[in-house]
Short mmCIF file of C-alpha atoms in Angstrom, two decimals:
data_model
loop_
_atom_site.label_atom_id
_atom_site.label_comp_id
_atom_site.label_asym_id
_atom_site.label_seq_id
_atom_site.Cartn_x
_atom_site.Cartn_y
_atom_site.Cartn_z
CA UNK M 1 7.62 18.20 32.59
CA UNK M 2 9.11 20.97 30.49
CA UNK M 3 7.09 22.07 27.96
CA UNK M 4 8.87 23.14 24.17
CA UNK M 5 5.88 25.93 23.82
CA UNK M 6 8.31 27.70 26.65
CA UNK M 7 10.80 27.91 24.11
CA UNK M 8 9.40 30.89 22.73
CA UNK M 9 10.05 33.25 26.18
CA UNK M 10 13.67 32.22 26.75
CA UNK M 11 16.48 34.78 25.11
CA UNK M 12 19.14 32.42 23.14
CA UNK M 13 22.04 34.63 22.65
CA UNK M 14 24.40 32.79 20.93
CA UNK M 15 23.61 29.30 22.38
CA UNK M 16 24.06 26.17 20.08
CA UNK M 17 20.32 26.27 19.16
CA UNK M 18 20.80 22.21 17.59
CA UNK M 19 21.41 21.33 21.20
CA UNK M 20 18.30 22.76 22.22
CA UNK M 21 16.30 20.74 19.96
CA UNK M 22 18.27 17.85 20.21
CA UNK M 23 16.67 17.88 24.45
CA UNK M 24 13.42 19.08 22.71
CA UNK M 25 13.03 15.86 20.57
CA UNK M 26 14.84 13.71 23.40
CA UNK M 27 11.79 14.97 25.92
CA UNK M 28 9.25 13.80 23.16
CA UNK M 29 10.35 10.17 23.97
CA UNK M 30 13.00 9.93 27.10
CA UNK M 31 11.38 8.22 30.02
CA UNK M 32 12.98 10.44 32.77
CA UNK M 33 13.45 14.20 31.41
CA UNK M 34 15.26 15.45 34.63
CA UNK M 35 18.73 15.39 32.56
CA UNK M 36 17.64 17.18 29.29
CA UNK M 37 16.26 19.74 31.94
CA UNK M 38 19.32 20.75 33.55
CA UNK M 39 20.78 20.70 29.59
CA UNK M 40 18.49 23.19 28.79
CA UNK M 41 18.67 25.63 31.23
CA UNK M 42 22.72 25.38 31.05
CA UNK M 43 22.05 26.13 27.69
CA UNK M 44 20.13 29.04 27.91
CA UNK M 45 21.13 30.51 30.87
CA UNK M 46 17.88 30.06 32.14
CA UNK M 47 16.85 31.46 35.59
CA UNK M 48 14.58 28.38 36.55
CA UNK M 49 15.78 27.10 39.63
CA UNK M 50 16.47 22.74 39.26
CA UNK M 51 16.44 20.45 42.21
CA UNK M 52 19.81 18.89 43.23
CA UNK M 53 18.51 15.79 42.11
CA UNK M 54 17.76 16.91 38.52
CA UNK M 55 21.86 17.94 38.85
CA UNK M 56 23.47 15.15 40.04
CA UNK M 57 23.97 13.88 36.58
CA UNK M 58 24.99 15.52 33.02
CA UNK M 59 23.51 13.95 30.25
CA UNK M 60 25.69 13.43 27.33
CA UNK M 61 24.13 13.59 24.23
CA UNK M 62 25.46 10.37 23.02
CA UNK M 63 23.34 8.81 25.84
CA UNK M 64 20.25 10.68 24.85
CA UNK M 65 20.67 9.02 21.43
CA UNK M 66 20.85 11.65 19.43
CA UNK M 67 23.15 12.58 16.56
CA UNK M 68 24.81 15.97 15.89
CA UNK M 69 23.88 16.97 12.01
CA UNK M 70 26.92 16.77 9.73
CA UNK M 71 26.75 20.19 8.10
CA UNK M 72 23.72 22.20 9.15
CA UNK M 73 22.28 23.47 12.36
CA UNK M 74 18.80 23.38 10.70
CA UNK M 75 18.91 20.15 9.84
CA UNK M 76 16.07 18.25 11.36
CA UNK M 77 17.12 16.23 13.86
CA UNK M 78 16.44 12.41 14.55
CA UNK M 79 16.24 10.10 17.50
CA UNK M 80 15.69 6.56 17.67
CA UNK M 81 14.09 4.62 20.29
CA UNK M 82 12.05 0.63 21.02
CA UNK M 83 9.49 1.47 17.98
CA UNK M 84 9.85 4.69 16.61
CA UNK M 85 12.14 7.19 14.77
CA UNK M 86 11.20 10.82 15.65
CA UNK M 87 12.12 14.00 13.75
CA UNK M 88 11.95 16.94 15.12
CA UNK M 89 11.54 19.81 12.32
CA UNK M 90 11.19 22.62 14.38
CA UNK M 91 9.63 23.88 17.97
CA UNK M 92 6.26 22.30 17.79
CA UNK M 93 6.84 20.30 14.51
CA UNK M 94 7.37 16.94 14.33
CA UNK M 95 6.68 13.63 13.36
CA UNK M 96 7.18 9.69 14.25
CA UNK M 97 7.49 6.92 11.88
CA UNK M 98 7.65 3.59 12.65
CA UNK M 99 10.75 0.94 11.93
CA UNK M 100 9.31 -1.34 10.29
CA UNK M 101 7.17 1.22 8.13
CA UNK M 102 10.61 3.02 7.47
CA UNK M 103 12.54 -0.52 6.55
CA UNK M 104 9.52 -1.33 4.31
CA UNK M 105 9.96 2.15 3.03
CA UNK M 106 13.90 1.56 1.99
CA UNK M 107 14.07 2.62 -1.87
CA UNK M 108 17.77 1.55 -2.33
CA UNK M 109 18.27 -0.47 -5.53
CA UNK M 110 18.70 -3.52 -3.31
CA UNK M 111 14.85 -3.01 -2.07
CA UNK M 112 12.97 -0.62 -4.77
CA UNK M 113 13.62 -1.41 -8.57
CA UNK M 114 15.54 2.13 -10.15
CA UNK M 115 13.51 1.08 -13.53
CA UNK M 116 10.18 -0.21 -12.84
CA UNK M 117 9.10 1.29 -9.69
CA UNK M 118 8.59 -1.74 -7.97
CA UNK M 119 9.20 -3.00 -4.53
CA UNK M 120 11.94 -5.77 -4.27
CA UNK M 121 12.35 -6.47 -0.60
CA UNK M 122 10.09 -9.18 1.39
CA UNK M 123 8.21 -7.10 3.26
CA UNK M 124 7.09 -10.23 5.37
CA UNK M 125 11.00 -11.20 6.03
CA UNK M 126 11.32 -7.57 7.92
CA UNK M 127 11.32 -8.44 12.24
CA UNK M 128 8.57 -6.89 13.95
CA UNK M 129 11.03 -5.92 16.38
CA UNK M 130 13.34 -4.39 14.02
CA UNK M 131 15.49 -1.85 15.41
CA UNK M 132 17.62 0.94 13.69
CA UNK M 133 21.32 0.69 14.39
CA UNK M 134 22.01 4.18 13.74
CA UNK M 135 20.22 6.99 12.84
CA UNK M 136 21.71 10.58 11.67
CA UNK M 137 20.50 13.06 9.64
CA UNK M 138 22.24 14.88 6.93
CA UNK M 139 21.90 17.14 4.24
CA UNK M 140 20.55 14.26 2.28
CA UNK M 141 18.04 13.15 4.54
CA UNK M 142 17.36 10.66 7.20
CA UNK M 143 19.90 8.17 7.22
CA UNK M 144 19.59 5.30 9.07
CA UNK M 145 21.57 1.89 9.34
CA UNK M 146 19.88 -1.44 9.80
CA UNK M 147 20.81 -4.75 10.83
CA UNK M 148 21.26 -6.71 8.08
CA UNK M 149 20.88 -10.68 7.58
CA UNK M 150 24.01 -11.55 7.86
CA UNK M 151 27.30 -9.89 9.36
CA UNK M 152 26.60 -6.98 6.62
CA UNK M 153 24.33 -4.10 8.02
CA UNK M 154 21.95 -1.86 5.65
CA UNK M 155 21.88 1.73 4.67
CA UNK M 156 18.62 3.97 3.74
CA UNK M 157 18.29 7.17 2.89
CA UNK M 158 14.79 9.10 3.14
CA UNK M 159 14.66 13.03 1.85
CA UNK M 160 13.33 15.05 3.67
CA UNK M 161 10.27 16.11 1.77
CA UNK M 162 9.37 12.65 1.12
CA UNK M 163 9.30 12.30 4.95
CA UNK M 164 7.26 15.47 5.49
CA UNK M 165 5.05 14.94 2.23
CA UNK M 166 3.87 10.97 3.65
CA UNK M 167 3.94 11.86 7.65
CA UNK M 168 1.19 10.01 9.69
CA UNK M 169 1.83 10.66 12.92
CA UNK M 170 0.48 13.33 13.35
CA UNK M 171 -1.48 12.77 10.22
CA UNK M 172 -0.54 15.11 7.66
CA UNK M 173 -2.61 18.35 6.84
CA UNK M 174 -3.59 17.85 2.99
CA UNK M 175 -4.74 20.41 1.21
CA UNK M 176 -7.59 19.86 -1.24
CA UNK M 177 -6.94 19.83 -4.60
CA UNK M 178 -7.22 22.98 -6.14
CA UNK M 179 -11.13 23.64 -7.87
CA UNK M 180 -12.57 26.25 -9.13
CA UNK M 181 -16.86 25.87 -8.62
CA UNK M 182 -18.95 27.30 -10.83
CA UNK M 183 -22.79 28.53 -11.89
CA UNK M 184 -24.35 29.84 -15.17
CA UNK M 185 -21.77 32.93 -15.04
CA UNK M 186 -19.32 31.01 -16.22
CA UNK M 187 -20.22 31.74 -19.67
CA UNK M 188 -18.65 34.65 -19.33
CA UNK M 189 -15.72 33.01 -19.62
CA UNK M 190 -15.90 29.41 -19.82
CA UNK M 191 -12.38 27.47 -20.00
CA UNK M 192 -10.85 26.72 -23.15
CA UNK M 193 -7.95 25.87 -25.46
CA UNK M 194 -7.22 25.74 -29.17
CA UNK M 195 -6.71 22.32 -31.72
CA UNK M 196 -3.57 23.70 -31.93
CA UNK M 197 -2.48 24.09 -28.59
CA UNK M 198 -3.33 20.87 -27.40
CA UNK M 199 -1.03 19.22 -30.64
CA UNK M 200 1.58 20.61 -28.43
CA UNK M 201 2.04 18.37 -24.91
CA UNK M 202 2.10 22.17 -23.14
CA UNK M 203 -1.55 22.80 -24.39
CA UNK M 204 -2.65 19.17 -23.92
CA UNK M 205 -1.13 19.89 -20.07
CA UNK M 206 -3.69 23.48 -20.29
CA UNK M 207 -6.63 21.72 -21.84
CA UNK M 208 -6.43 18.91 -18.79
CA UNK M 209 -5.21 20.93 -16.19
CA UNK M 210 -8.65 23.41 -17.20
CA UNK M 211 -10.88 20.14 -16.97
CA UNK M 212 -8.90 18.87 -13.48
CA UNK M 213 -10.05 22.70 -12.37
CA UNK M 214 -13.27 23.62 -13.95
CA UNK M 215 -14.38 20.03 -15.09
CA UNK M 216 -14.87 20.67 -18.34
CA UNK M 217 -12.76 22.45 -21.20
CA UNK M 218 -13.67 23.26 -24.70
CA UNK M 219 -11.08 22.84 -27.37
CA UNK M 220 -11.66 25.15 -30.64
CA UNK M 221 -10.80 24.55 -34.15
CA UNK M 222 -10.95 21.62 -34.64
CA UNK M 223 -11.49 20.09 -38.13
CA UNK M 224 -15.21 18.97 -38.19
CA UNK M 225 -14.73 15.29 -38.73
CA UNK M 226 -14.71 12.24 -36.91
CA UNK M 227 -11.04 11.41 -37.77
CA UNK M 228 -9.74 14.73 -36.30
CA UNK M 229 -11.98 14.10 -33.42
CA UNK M 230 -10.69 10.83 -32.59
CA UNK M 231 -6.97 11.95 -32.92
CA UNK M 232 -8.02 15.08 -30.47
CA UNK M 233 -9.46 11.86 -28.31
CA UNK M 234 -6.49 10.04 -28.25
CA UNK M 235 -4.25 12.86 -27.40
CA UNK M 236 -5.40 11.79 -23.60
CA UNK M 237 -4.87 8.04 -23.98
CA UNK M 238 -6.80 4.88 -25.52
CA UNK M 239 -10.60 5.46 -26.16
CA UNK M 240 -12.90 3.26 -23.69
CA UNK M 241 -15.09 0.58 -25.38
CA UNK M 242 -18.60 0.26 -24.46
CA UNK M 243 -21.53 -1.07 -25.72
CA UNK M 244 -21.84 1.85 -27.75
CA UNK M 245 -19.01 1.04 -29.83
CA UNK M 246 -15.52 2.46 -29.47
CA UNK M 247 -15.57 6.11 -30.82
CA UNK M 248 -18.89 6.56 -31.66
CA UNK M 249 -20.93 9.23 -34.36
CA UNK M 250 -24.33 9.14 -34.04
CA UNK M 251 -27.74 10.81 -34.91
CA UNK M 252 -31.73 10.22 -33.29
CA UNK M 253 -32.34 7.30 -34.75
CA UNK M 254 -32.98 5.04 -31.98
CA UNK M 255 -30.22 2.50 -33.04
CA UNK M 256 -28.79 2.11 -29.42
CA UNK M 257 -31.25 1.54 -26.52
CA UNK M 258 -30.80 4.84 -24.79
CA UNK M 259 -32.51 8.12 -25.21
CA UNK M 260 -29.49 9.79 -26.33
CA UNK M 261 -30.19 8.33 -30.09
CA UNK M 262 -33.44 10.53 -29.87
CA UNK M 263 -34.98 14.02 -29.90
CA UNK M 264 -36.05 14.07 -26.87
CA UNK M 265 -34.70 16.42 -24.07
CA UNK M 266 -32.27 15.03 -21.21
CA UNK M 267 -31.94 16.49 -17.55
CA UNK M 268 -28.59 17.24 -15.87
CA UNK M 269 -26.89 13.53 -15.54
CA UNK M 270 -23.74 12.00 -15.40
CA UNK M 271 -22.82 8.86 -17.62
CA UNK M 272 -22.86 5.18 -16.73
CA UNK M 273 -24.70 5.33 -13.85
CA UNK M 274 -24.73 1.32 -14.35
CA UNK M 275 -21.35 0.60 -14.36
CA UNK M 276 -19.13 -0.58 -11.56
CA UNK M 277 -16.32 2.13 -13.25
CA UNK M 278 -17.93 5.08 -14.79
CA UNK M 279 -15.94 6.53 -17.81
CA UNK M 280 -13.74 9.77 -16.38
CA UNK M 281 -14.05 11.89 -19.44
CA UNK M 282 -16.59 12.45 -22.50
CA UNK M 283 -15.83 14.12 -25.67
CA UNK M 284 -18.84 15.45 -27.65
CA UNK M 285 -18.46 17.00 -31.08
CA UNK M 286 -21.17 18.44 -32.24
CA UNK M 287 -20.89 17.42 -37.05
CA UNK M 288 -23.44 19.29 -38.21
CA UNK M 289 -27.12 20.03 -37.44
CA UNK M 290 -29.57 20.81 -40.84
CA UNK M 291 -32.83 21.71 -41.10
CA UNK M 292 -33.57 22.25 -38.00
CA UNK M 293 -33.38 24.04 -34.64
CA UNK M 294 -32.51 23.32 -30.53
CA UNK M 295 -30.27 20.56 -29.51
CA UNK M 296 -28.10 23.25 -26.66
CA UNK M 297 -26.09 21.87 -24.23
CA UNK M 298 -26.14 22.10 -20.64
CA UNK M 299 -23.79 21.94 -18.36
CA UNK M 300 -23.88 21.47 -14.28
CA UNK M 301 -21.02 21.75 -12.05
CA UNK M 302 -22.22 19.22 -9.58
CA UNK M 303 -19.49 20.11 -6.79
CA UNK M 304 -20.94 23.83 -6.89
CA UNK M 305 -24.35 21.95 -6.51
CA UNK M 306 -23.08 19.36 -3.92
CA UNK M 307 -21.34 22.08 -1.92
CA UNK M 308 -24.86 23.91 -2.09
CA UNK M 309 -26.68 21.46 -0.59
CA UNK M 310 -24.55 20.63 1.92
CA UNK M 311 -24.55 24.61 3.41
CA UNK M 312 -28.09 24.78 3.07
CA UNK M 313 -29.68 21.29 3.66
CA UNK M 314 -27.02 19.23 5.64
CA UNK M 315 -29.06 16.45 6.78
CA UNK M 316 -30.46 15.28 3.30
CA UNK M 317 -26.72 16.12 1.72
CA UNK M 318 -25.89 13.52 4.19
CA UNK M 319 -28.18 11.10 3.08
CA UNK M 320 -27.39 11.71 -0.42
CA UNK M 321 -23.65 10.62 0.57
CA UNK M 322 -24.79 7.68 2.05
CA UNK M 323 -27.49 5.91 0.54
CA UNK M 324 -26.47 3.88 -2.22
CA UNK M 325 -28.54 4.19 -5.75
CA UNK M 326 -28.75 0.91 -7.94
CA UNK M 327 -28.74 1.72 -12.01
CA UNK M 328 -28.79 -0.20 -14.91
CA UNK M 329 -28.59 -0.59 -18.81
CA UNK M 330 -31.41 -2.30 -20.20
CA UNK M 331 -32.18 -0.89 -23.70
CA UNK M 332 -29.88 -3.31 -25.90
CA UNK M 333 -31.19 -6.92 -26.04
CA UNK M 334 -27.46 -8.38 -25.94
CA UNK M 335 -26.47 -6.34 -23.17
CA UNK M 336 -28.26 -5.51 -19.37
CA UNK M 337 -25.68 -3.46 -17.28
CA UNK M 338 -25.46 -3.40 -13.78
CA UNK M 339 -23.09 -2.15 -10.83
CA UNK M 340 -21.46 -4.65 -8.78
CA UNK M 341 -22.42 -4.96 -5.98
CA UNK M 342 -25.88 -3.58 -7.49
CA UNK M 343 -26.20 -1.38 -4.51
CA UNK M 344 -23.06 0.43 -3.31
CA UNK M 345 -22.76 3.61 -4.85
CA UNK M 346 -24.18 7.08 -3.57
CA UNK M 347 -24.62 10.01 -5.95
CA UNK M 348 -22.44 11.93 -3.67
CA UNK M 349 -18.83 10.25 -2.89
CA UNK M 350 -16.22 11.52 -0.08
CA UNK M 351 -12.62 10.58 0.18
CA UNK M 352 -12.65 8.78 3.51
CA UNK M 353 -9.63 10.39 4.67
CA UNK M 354 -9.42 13.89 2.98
CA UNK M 355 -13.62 14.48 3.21
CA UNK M 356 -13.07 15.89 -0.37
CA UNK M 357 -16.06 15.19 -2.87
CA UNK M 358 -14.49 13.30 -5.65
CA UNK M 359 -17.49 11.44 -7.46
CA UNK M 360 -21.13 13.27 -8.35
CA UNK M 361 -22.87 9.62 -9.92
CA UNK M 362 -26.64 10.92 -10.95
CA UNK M 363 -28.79 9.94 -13.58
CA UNK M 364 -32.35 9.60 -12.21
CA UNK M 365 -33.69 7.61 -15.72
CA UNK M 366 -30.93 4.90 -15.21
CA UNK M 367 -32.45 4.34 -11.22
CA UNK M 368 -33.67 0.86 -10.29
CA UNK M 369 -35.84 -0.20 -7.42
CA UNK M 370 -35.21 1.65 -4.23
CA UNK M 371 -35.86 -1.57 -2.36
CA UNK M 372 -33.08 -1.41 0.13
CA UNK M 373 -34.11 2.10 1.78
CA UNK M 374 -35.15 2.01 5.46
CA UNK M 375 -38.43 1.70 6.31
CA UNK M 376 -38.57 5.72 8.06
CA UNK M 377 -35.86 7.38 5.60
CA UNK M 378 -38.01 6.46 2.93
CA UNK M 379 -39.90 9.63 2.65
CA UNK M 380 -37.04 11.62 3.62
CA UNK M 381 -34.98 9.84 0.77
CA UNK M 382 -37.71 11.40 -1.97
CA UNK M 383 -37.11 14.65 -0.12
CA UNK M 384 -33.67 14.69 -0.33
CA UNK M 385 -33.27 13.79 -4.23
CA UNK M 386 -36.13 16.50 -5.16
CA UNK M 387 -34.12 19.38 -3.30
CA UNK M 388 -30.92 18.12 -5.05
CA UNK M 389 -33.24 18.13 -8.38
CA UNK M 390 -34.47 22.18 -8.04
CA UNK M 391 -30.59 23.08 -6.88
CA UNK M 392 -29.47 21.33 -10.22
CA UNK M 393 -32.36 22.83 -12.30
CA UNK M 394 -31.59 26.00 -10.66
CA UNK M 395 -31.09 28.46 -13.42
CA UNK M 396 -28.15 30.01 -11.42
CA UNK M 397 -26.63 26.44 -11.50
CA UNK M 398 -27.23 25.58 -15.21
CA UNK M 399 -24.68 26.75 -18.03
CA UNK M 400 -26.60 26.44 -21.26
CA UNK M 401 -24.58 26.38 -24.13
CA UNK M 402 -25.30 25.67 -28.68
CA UNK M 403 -22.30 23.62 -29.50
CA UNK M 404 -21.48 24.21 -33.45
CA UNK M 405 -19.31 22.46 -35.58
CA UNK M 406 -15.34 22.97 -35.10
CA UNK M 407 -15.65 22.59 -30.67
CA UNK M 408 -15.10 19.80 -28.77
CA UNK M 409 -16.42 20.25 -25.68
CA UNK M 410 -14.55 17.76 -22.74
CA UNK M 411 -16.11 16.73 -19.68
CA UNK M 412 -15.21 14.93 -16.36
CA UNK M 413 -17.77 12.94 -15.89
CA UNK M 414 -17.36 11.82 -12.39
CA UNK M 415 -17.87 15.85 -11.34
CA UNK M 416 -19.69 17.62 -14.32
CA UNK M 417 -23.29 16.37 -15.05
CA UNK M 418 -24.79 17.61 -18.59
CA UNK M 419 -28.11 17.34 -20.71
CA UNK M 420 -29.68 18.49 -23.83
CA UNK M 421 -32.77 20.57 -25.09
CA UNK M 422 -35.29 18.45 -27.28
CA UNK M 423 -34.20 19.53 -31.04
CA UNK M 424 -35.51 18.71 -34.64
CA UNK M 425 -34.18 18.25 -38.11
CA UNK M 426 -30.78 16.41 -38.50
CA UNK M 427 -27.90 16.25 -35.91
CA UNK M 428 -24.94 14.80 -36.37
CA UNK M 429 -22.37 14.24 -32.74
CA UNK M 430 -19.43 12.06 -32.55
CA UNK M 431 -17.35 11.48 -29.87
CA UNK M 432 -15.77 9.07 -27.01
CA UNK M 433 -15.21 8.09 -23.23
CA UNK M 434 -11.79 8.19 -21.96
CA UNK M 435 -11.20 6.33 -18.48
CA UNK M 436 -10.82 8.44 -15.46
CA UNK M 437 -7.11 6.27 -14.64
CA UNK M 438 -6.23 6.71 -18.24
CA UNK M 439 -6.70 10.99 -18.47
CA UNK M 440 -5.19 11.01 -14.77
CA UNK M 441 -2.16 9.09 -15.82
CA UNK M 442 -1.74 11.98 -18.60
CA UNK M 443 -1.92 14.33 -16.42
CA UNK M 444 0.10 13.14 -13.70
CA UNK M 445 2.72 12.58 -16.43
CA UNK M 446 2.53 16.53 -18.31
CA UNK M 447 2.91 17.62 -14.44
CA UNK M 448 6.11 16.02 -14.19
CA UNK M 449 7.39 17.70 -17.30
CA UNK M 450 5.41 20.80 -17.33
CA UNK M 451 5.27 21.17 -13.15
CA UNK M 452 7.85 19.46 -11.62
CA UNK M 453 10.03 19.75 -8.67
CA UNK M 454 13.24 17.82 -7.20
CA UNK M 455 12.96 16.06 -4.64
CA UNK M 456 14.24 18.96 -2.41
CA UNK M 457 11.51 20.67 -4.03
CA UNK M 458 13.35 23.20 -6.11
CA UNK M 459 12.04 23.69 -9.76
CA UNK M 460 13.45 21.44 -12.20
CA UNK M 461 13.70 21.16 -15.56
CA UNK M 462 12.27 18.64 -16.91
CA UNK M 463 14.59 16.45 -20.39
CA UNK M 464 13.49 13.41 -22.19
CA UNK M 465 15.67 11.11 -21.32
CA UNK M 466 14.66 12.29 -17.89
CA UNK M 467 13.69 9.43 -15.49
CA UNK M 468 10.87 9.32 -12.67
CA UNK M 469 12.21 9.70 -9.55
CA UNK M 470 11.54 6.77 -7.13
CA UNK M 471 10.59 9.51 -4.28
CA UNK M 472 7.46 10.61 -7.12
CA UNK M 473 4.75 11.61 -4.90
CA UNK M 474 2.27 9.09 -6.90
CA UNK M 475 4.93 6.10 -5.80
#
C-alpha cells in the first residue's frame, strides 16, 4: 500500500498538487488502491515501476468520489463514503466525521435557531444509515447535500475551523488553558487592577482574565464601604445566597456557626467544602480593623501545590485524586450541609479527557468520617493528606499578605485556597460568593468583545448590536 509519508521524497514540478491529495485522501478509505497508484505516479512522474494489472484501468476522479475545490488548490479536500466524511487538510493531517454526527451538526436556520442558540432538528428522526448526497468543499467550508424527507434535498455548510476546532477522529490535541503557578514570590508582583478600571468592561475583562490566570486578583481603590463593594461584586454577575446571607459584612462575634466569625487562626482551605457546587469566586474586603493587631491573609495557589505533589510524590497525588472526602456544615441549628452524594468528591479533580486539574476542594475542619477508605489505604490515606499539608504550609508555597481598607482582594475558589492569622481588637470584612458558571459566563462574554475572532479566525471587531455567532466555540 502506498504510503502519503513518501510524499515528502518525490519532486512535484508543476504537477496539479489537489490531484495528489485528492488519491491521498481516496487511499485513506478506497478498498482497492491499485488505481490511485498508477494516478500518482502519472502525476509525479514517478520512477516506481506498477504492475500491468495496477494499469489496466484509469481511475477517474469522479469514480474515486472526490470533488475538485471551486476556487482554491489549498482547499481541504473531502470524500464521502458508507459512514464517514474524510478531510484531508494536508499530507499527514486529517480527520473523519461521521454522517449522522455531521447531519446532527447542521446549523442552518431550518435545524439551529439564528436567535437562541438552540437546536431545532429531531435528532432521533435522522437514519442511522444516512448518507451524504454530495459533498464539496469550498471556500466556505464543507458543503454537503443530504437527502431530504421528501423530494427536496438539504444543504449544510461547516467552516472550516469549526471542523478542525471539534475533530474527534483523531481526537483533537487541546491545549491547556493558559496558567500561570505561583509561590510566595509572587508578592513581588501580585496581579491587580484598579476600581476604576474594572467600571470599564475592558478592566472588568483584565481583572477576570488575571483571576482565570493567577487565581486571584486584587482590585484597588475602592471606596471602603459595603455598597461600593457590592456594586464591585456585581460587576461579575448576581451574588450567590448562602446560609450566610447574600452579601455579607461581618466581625468575630460568633453569630454564624463557623470559625470565620472568630479570632482564631484558619489554615490554607477552600470554601464550601459541603456543598454539592462550591461557590467559584470570593470577594473579601477588608472595613476597618481598630485597636488591634494581626488578621493577614494568606494565600495558596493549590495548582502550584497540586503540580508539586504530583512530581515529587506521585502515588499519594494519585490517591488524593481519587479518594473522595465527605464535608459538612453543622454550626447553624436551621441548617446541616452536606454533598450529594456525601462521598464523591476528591480534593484533587482532573478533566477526564484533557487530564487538566480544574478543582483543588480542601478544608480539613469541614472533613467527616473517613468511613469509606479501604481497609490497607487507610494508613497510606493519612500519609498522603499530611505531605499535601507541609507542601501547602510550605513557606515557599504561602503568600502572606495585610489586606487594608480600599482592596478587594478576588479569589477562585475552586483553585486558590486561603486562611488567616489569629488577630485581636475590632475587624470589620464584607464581602460575597459569586458562582463559578456565573463569573465564567462573564468572561466568556468580555472574550467575545475584547478577544474575538471570525469564524475564519481573523480578528474581528467586536459592535453592540453584534450577534453570537452560531459556530461560538462554547455552542
Amino acid at each position: 500500500m502506498y504510503n502519503i509519508l513518501s510524499l515528502k521524497s518525490v519532486k512535484y514540478g508543476s504537477i496539479n498538487h489537489s490531484a495528489i491529495l485528492h488519491i491521498c485522501l481516496y487511499h485513506l478509505t478506497a478498498p482497492n488502491s491499485q488505481g490511485a497508484l498508477e494516478q500518482l505516479a502519472a502525476l509525479t512522474g514517478a520512477s516506481r515501476s506498477i504492475s500491468s494489472a495496477a494499469t489496466r484501468e484509469v481511475v477517474s476522479s469522479e469514480q474515486l468520489g472526490v470533488t475538485e475545490p471551486k476556487v482554491h488548490s489549498d482547499i481541504p479536500i473531502a470524500n464521502a463514503d458508507e459512514r464517514k466524511v474524510s478531510i484531508l487538510w494536508g499530507p499527514q493531517r486529517w480527520s473523519r466525521f461521521h454522517h449522522i454526527w455531521l447531519r446532527d451538526h447542521c446549523r442552518c436556520p431550518d435545524c439551529f435557531h439564528p436567535i437562541t442558540k438552540q437546536r431545532l432538528l429531531n435528532t432521533f428522526e435522522i437514519p442511522a444509515d444516512i448518507k451524504p448526497l454530495h459533498v464539496q468543499g469550498s471556500t466556505d467550508g464543507l458543503e454537503v447535500v443530504w437527502p431530504g424527507t421528501s423530494t427536496e434535498s438539504h444543504s449544510s455548510v461547516y467552516p472550516w475551523t469549526w471542523l478542525q476546532a471539534n475533530t474527534y477522529d483523531p481526537a483533537l490535541q487541546t491545549t491547556p488553558t493558559r496558567k500561570v503557578l505561583w509561590g510566595s514570590k509572587i508578592e513581588k508582583s501580585p496581579p491587580s487592577v484598579t476600581y476604576t478600571e474594572v467600571m470599564d468592561d475592558k478592566g472588568l475583562h483584565k481583572w477576570l482574565t488575571n483571576v482565570e490566570t493567577f487565581g486571584f486578583c486584587f482590585v484597588s481603590g475602592v471606596p471602603a464601604t459595603p455598597e461600593a463593594t457590592e456594586e464591585l461584586c456585581e460587576r461579575i454577575g448576581f451574588i450567590r445566597e448562602t446560609q450566610y446571607g447574600k452579601f455579607w459584612e461581618f466581625t468575630a462575634d460568633l453569630s454564624k456557626g463557623d470559625t470565620a466569625y472568630t479570632t482564631m487562626a484558619l489554615g490554607a482551605h477552600t470554601d464550601n467544602t459541603y456543598f454539592t457546587d462550591p461557590c467559584g469566586l470570593q470577594l473579601f474586603h477588608l472595613l476597618s480593623h481598630t485597636e488591634g493587631s494581626g488578621g493577614a491573609t494568606l494565600l495558596v495557589d493549590g495548582y502550584y501545590v497540586a503540580a508539586l505533589m504530583k512530581e515529587l510524590h506521585l502515588k499519594f497525588h494519585d490517591l488524593l485524586s481519587r479518594v473522595p472526602i465527605p464535608a459538612h456544615a453543622a454550626g447553624e441549628p436551621s441548617a446541616l450541609y452536606t454533598p450529594s452524594p456525601p462521598a464523591m468528591y476528591p480534593p484533587l479533580r482532573y478533566h477526564p479527557s484533557t487530564k487538566e486539574l480544574v478543582q483543588v476542594r480542601w478544608n480539613n475542619d469541614d472533613r467527616s468520617v473517613m468511613s469509606h477508605l479501604l481497609p490497607d489505604e487507610v494508613e497510606e490515606w493519612y500519609q498522603a493528606i499530611k505531605i499535601w499539608n507541609e507542601l501547602l504550609t510550605k513557606p515557599d508555597s504561602e503568600y502572606w499578605v495585610q489586606l487594608s481598607p480600599g482592596t478587594v482582594l478576588t479569589i477562585d475558589n475552586h483553585r486558590v485556597l486561603h486562611g488567616r492569622s489569629a488577630f485581636d481588637g475590632k475587624r470589620r470584612v464584607c464581602g460575597a460568593y459569586i458562582g463559578i458558571d456565573e463569573y465564567r459566563s462573564k468572561l466568556a462574554v468580555l472574550k467575545e468583545k475584547f478577544d474575538g475572532t471570525d469564524d475564519n479566525g481573523e480578528n474581528k471587531v467586536w459592535r453592540p448590536e453584534d450577534s453570537r455567532s452560531i459556530w461560538n466555540s462554547n455552542l
